PDB file of C-alpha atoms in Angstrom:
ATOM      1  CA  UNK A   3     -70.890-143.189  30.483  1.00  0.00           C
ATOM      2  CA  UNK A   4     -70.655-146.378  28.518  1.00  0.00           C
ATOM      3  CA  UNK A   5     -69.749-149.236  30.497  1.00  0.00           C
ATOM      4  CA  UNK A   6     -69.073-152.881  29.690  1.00  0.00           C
ATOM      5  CA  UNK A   7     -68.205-155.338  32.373  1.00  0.00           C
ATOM      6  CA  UNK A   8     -67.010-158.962  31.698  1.00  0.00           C
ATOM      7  CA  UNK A   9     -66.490-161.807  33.787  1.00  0.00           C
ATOM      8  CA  UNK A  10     -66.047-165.289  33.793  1.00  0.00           C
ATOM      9  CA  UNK A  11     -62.407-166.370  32.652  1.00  0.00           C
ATOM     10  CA  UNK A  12     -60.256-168.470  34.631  1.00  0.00           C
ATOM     11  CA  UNK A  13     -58.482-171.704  33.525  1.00  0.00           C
ATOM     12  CA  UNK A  14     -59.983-174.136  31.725  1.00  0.00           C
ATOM     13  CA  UNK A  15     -58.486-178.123  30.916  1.00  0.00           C
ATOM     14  CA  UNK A  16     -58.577-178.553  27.355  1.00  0.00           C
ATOM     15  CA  UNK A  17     -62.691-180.225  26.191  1.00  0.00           C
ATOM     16  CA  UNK A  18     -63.833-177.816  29.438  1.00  0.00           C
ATOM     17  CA  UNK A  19     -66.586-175.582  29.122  1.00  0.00           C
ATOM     18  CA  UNK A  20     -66.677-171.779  30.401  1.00  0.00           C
ATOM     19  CA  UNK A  21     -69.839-168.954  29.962  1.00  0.00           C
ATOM     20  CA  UNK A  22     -68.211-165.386  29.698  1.00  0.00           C
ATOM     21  CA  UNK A  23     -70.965-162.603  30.524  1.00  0.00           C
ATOM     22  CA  UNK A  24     -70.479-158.926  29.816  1.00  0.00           C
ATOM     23  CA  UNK A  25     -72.758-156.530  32.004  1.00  0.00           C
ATOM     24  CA  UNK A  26     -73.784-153.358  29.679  1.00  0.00           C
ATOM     25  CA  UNK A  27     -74.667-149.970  30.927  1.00  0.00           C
ATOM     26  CA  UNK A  28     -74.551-146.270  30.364  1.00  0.00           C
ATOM     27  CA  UNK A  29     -76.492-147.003  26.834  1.00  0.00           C
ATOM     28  CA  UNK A  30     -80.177-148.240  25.560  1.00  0.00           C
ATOM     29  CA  UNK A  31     -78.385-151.964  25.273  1.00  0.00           C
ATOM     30  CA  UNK A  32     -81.243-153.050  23.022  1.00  0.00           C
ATOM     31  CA  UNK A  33     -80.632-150.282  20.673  1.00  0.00           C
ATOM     32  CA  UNK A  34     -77.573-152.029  19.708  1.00  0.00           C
ATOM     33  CA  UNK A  35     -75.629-155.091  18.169  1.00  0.00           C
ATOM     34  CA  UNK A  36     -72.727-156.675  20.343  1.00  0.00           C
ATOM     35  CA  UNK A  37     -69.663-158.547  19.802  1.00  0.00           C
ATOM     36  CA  UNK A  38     -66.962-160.973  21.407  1.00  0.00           C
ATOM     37  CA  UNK A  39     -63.358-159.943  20.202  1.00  0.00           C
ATOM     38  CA  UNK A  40     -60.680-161.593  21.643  1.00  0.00           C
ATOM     39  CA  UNK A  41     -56.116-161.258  21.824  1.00  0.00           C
ATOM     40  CA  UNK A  42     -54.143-164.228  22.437  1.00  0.00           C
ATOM     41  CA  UNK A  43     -50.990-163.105  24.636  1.00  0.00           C
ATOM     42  CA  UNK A  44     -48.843-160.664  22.848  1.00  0.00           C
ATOM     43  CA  UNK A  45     -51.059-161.170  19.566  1.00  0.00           C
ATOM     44  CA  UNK A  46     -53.522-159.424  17.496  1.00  0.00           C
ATOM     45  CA  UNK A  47     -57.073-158.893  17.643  1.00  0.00           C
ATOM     46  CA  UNK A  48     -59.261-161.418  16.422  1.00  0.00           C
ATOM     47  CA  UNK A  49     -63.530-161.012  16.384  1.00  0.00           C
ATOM     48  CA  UNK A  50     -65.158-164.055  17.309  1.00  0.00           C
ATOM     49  CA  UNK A  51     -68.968-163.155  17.159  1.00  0.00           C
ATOM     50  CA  UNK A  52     -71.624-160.982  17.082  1.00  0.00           C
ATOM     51  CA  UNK A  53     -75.451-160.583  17.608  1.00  0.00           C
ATOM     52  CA  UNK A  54     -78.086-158.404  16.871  1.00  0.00           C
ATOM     53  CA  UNK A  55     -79.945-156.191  18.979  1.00  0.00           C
ATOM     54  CA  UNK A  56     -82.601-158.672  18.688  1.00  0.00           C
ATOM     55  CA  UNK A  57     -80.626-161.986  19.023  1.00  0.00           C
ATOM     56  CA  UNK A  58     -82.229-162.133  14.791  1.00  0.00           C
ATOM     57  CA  UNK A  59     -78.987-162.384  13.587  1.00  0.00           C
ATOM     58  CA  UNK A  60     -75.786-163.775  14.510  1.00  0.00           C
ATOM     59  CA  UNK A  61     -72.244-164.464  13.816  1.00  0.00           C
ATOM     60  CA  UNK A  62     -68.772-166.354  14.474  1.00  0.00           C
ATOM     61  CA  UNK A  63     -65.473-166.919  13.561  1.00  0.00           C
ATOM     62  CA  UNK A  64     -64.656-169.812  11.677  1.00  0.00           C
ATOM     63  CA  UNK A  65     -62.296-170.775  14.378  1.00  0.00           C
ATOM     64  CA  UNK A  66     -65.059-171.267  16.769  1.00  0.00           C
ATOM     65  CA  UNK A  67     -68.048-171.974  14.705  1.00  0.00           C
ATOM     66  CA  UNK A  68     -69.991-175.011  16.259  1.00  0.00           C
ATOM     67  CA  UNK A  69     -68.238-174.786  19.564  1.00  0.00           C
ATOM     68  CA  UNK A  70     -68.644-170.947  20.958  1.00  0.00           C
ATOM     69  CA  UNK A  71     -72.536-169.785  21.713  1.00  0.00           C
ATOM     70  CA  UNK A  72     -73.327-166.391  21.625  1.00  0.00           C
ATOM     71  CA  UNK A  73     -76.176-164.691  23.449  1.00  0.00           C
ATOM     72  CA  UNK A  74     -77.848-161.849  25.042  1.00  0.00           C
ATOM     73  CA  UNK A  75     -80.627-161.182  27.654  1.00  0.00           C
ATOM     74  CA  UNK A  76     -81.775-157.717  27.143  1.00  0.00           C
ATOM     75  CA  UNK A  77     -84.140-157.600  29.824  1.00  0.00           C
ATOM     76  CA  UNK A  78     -80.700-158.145  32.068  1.00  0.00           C
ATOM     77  CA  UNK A  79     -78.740-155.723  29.637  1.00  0.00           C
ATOM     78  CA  UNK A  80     -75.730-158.508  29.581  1.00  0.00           C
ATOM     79  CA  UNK A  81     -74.269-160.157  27.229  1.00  0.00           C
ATOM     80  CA  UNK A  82     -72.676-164.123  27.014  1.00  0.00           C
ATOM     81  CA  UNK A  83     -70.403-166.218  25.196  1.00  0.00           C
ATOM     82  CA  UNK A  84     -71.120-170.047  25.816  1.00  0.00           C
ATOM     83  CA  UNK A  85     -67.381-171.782  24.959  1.00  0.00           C
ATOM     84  CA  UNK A  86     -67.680-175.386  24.691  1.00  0.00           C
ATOM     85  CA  UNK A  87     -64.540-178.153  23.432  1.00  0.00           C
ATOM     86  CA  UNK A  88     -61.980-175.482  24.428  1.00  0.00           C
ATOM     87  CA  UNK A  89     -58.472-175.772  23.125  1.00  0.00           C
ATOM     88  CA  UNK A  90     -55.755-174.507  23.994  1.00  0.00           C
ATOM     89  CA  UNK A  91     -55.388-172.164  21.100  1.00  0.00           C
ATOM     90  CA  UNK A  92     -58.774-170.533  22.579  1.00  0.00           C
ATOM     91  CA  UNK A  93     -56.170-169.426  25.535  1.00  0.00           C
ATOM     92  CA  UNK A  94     -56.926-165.157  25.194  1.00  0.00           C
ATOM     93  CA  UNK A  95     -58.477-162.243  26.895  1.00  0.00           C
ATOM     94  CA  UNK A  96     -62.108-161.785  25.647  1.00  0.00           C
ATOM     95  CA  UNK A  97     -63.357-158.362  25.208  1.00  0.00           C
ATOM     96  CA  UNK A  98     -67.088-157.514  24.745  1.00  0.00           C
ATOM     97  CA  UNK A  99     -67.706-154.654  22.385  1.00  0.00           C
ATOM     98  CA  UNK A 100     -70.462-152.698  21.528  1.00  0.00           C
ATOM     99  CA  UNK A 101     -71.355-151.973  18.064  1.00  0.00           C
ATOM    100  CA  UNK A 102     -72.272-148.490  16.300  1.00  0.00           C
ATOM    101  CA  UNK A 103     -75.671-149.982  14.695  1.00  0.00           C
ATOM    102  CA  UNK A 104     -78.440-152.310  15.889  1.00  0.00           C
ATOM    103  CA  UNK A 105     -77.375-155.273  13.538  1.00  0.00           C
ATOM    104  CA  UNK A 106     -74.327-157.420  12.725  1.00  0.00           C
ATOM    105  CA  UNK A 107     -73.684-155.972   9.522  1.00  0.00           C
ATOM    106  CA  UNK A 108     -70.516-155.939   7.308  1.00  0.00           C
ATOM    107  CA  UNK A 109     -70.069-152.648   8.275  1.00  0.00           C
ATOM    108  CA  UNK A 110     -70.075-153.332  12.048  1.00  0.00           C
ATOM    109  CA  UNK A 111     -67.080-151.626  13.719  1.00  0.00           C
ATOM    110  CA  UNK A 112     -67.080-150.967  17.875  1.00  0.00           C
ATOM    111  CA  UNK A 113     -66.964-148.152  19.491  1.00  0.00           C
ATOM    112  CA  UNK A 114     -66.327-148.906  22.994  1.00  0.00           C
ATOM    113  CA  UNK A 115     -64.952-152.094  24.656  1.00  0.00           C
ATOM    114  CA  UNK A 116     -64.950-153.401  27.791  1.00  0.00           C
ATOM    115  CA  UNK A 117     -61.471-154.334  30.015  1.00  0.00           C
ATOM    116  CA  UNK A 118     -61.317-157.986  28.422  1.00  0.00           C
ATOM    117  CA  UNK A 119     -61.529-161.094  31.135  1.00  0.00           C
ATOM    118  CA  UNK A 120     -58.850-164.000  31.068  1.00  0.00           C
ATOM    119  CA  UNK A 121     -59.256-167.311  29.253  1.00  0.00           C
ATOM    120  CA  UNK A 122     -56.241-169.675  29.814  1.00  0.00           C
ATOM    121  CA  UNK A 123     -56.917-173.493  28.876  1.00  0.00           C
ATOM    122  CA  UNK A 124     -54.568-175.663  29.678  1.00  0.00           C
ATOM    123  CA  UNK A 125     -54.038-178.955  31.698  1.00  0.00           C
TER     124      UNK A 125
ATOM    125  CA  UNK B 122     -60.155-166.131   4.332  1.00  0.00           C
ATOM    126  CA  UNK B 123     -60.350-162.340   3.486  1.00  0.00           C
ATOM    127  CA  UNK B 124     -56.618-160.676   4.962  1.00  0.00           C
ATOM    128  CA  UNK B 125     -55.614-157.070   5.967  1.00  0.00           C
ATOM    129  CA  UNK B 126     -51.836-156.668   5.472  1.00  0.00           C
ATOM    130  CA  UNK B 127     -50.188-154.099   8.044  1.00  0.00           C
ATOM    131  CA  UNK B 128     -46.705-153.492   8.311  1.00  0.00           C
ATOM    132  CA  UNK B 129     -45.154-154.626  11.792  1.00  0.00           C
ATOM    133  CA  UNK B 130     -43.672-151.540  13.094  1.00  0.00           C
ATOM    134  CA  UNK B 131     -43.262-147.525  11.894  1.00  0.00           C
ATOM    135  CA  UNK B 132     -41.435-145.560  13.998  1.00  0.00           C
ATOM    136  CA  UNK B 133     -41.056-141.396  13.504  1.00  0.00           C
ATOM    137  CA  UNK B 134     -39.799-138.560  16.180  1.00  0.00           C
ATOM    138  CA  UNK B 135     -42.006-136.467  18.360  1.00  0.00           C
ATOM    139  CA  UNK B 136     -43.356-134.074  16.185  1.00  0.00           C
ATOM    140  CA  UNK B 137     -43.324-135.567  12.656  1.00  0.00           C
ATOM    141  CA  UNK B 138     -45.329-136.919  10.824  1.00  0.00           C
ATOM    142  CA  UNK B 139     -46.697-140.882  10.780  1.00  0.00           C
ATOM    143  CA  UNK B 140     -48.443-142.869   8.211  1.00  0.00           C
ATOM    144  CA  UNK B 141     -49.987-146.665   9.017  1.00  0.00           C
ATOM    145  CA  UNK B 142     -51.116-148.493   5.717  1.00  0.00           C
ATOM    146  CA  UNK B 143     -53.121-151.316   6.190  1.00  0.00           C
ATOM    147  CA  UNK B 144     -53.790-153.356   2.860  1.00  0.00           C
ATOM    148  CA  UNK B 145     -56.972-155.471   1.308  1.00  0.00           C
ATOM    149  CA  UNK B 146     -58.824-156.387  -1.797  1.00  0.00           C
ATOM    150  CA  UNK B 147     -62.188-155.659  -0.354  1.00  0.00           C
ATOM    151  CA  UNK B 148     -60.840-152.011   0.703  1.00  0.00           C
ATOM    152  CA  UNK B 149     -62.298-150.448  -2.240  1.00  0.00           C
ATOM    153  CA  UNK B 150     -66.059-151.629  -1.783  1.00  0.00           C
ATOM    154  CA  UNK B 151     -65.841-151.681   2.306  1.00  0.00           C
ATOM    155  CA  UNK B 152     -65.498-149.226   4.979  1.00  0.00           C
ATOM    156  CA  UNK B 153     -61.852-149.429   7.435  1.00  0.00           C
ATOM    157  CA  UNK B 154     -62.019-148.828  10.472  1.00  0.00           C
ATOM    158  CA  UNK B 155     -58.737-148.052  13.505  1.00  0.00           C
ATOM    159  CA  UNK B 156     -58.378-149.016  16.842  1.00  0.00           C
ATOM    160  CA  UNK B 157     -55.483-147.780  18.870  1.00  0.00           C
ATOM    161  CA  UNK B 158     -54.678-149.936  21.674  1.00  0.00           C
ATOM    162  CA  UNK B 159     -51.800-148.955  24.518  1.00  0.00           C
ATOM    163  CA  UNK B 160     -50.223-151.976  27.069  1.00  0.00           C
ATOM    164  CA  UNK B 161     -52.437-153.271  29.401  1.00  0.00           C
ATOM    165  CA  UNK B 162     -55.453-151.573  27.760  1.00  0.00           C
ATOM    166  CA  UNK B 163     -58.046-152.056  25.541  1.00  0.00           C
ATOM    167  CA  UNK B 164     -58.638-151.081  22.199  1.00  0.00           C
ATOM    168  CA  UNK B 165     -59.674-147.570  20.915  1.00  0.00           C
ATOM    169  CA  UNK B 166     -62.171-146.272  18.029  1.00  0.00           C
ATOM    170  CA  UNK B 167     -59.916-143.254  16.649  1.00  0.00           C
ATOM    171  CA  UNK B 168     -60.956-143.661  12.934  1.00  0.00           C
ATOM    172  CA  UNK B 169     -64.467-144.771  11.482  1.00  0.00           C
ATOM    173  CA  UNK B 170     -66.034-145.166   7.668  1.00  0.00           C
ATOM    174  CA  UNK B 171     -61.872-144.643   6.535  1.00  0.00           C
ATOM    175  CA  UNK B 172     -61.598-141.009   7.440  1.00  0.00           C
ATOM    176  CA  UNK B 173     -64.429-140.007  10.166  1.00  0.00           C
ATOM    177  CA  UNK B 174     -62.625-139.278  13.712  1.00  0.00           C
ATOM    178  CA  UNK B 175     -65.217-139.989  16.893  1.00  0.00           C
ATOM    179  CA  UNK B 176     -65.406-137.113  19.591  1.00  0.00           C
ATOM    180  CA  UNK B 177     -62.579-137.217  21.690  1.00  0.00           C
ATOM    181  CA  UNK B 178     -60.398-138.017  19.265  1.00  0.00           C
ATOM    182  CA  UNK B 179     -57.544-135.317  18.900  1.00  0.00           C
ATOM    183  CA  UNK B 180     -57.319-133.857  15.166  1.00  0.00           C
ATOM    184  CA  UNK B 181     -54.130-134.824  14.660  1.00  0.00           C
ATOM    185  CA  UNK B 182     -55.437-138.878  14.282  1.00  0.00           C
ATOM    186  CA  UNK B 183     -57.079-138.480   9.876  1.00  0.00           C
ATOM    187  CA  UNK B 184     -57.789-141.153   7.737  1.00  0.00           C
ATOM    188  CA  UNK B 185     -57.458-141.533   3.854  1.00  0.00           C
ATOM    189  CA  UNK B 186     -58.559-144.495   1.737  1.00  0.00           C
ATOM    190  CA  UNK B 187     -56.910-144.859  -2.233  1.00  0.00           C
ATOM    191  CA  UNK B 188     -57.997-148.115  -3.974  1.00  0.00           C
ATOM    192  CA  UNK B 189     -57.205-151.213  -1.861  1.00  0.00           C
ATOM    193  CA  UNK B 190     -55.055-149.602   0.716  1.00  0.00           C
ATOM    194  CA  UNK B 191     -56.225-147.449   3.715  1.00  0.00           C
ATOM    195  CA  UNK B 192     -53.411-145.085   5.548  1.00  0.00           C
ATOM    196  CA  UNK B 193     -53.872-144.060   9.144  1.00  0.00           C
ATOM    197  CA  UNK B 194     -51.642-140.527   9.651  1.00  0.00           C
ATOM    198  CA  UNK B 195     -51.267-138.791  12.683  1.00  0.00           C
ATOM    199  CA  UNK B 196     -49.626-135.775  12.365  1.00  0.00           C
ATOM    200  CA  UNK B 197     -47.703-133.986  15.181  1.00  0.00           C
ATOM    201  CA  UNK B 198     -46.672-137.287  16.601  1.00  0.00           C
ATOM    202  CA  UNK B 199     -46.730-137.226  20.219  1.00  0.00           C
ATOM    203  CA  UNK B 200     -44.877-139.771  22.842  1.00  0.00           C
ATOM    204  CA  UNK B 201     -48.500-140.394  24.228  1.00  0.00           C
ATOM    205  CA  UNK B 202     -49.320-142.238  20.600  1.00  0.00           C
ATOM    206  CA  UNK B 203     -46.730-144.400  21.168  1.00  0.00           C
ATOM    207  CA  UNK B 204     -49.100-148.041  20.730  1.00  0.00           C
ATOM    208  CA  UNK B 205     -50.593-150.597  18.659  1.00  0.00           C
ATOM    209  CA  UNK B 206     -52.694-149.475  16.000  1.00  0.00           C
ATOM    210  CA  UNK B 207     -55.347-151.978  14.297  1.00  0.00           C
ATOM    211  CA  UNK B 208     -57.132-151.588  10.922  1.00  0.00           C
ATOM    212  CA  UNK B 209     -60.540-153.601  10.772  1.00  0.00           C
ATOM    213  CA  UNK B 210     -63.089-154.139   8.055  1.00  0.00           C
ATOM    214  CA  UNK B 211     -65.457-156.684   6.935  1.00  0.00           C
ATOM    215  CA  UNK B 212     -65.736-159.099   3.689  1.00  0.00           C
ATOM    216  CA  UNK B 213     -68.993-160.600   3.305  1.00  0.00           C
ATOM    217  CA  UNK B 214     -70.124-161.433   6.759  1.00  0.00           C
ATOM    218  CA  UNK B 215     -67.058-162.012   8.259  1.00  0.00           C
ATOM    219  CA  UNK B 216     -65.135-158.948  10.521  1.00  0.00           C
ATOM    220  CA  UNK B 217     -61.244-158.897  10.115  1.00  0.00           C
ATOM    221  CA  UNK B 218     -58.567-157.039  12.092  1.00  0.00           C
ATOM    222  CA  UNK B 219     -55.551-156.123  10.332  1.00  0.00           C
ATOM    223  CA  UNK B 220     -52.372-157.995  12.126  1.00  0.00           C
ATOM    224  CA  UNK B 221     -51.194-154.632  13.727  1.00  0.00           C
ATOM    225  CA  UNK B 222     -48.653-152.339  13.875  1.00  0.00           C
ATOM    226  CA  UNK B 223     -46.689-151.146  16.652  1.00  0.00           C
ATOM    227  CA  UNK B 224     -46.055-147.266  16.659  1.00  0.00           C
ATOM    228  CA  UNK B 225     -42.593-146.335  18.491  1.00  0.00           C
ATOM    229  CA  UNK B 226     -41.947-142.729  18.882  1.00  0.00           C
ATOM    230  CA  UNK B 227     -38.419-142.244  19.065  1.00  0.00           C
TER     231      UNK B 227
END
């Protein structure tokens, strides 16, 4: 059974750092490409990066582009999301999600997701 | 930035029939995909590649693609479908979600 496990929210004052990690198992993890995808409070989904199953290619949001830091340690079959300068429009649960295919493509689409863990910033 | 238009909310009767459109330029060249996603819980897979349903994924969830607009239908509505449904696809490198829709079954 496909599992994905974050951690690592809490609150956060606004310029605050925070490392998410999402703990993968039930698949070969480095068969596949991964993803962040996150839902402000009663709002829609939003995807805020992905990586290849080698770390050889990766992506982000505009929204977060040169502040959020995504990685994976395969050995460790987990997956992180380094948030630096947070603001409070960052304020969402995270989900990690697994991709169908080994690469961040532009047909990447997920096909399981994990629970989500809590990122409120605010002072 | 590259949008997917949904309408807010559809609602239909137990039994009947309901169709989610979810709208985009790139729709024509670009796979859509369809989350499902009930309170408190995450999202879903019920629809891949516009019209492909994943195991597990009762028969009554089909997709159908026609130029730039994609249409989720489930047929046989049941009060358990009662959620938020989410188109997603991609233009160049970027993935987008569709804003949503919420599904009330009366």
């Amino acid at each position: 059974e496909v599992q994905l496990v974050e951690s690592g929210g809490g609150l956060v004052q606004p310029g605050r750092s925070l490392r998410l990690s999402c703990a993968a198992s039930g698949f070969t993890f480095d068969d596949y490409a991964m993803h962040w995808v996150r839902q402000a409070p009663g709002k829609g989904l939003e995807w805020v990066s992905g990586i290849s199953w080698n770390s050889g290619s990766i992506g982000y949001a505009d929204s977060v582009k040169g502040r959020f830091t995504i990685s994976r340690d395969n050995a460790k079959n987990s997956l992180y999301l380094q948030m630096n300068s947070l603001r409070a429009e960052d304020t969402a649960l995270y989900y990690c999600a697994k991709d169908s295919a080994s690469s961040i493509a532009i047909q990447s689409f997920f096909d399981y997701w994990g629970q989500g863990t809590l990122v409120t910033v605010s002072s | 930035s590259y949008e997917l238009t949904q309408p807010p909310s559809v609602s239909v009767s137990p039994g009947q029939t309901a169709r989610i459109t979810c709208s985009g330029d790139a729709l024509p060249k670009q796979y859509a995909y369809w989350y499902q996603q009930k309170p408190g819980q995450a999202p879903v897979l019920v629809i891949y590649k516009d019209s492909e349903r994943p195991s597990g994924i009762p028969e009554r969830f089909s997709g159908s693609s026609s130029g730039t607009t994609v249409t989720l239908t489930i047929s046989g509505v049941q009060a358990e479908d009662e959620a938020d449904y989410y188109c997603q696809s991609a233009d160049s490198s970027d993935v987008v979600f569709g804003g949503g829709t919420k599904l009330t079954v009366l």
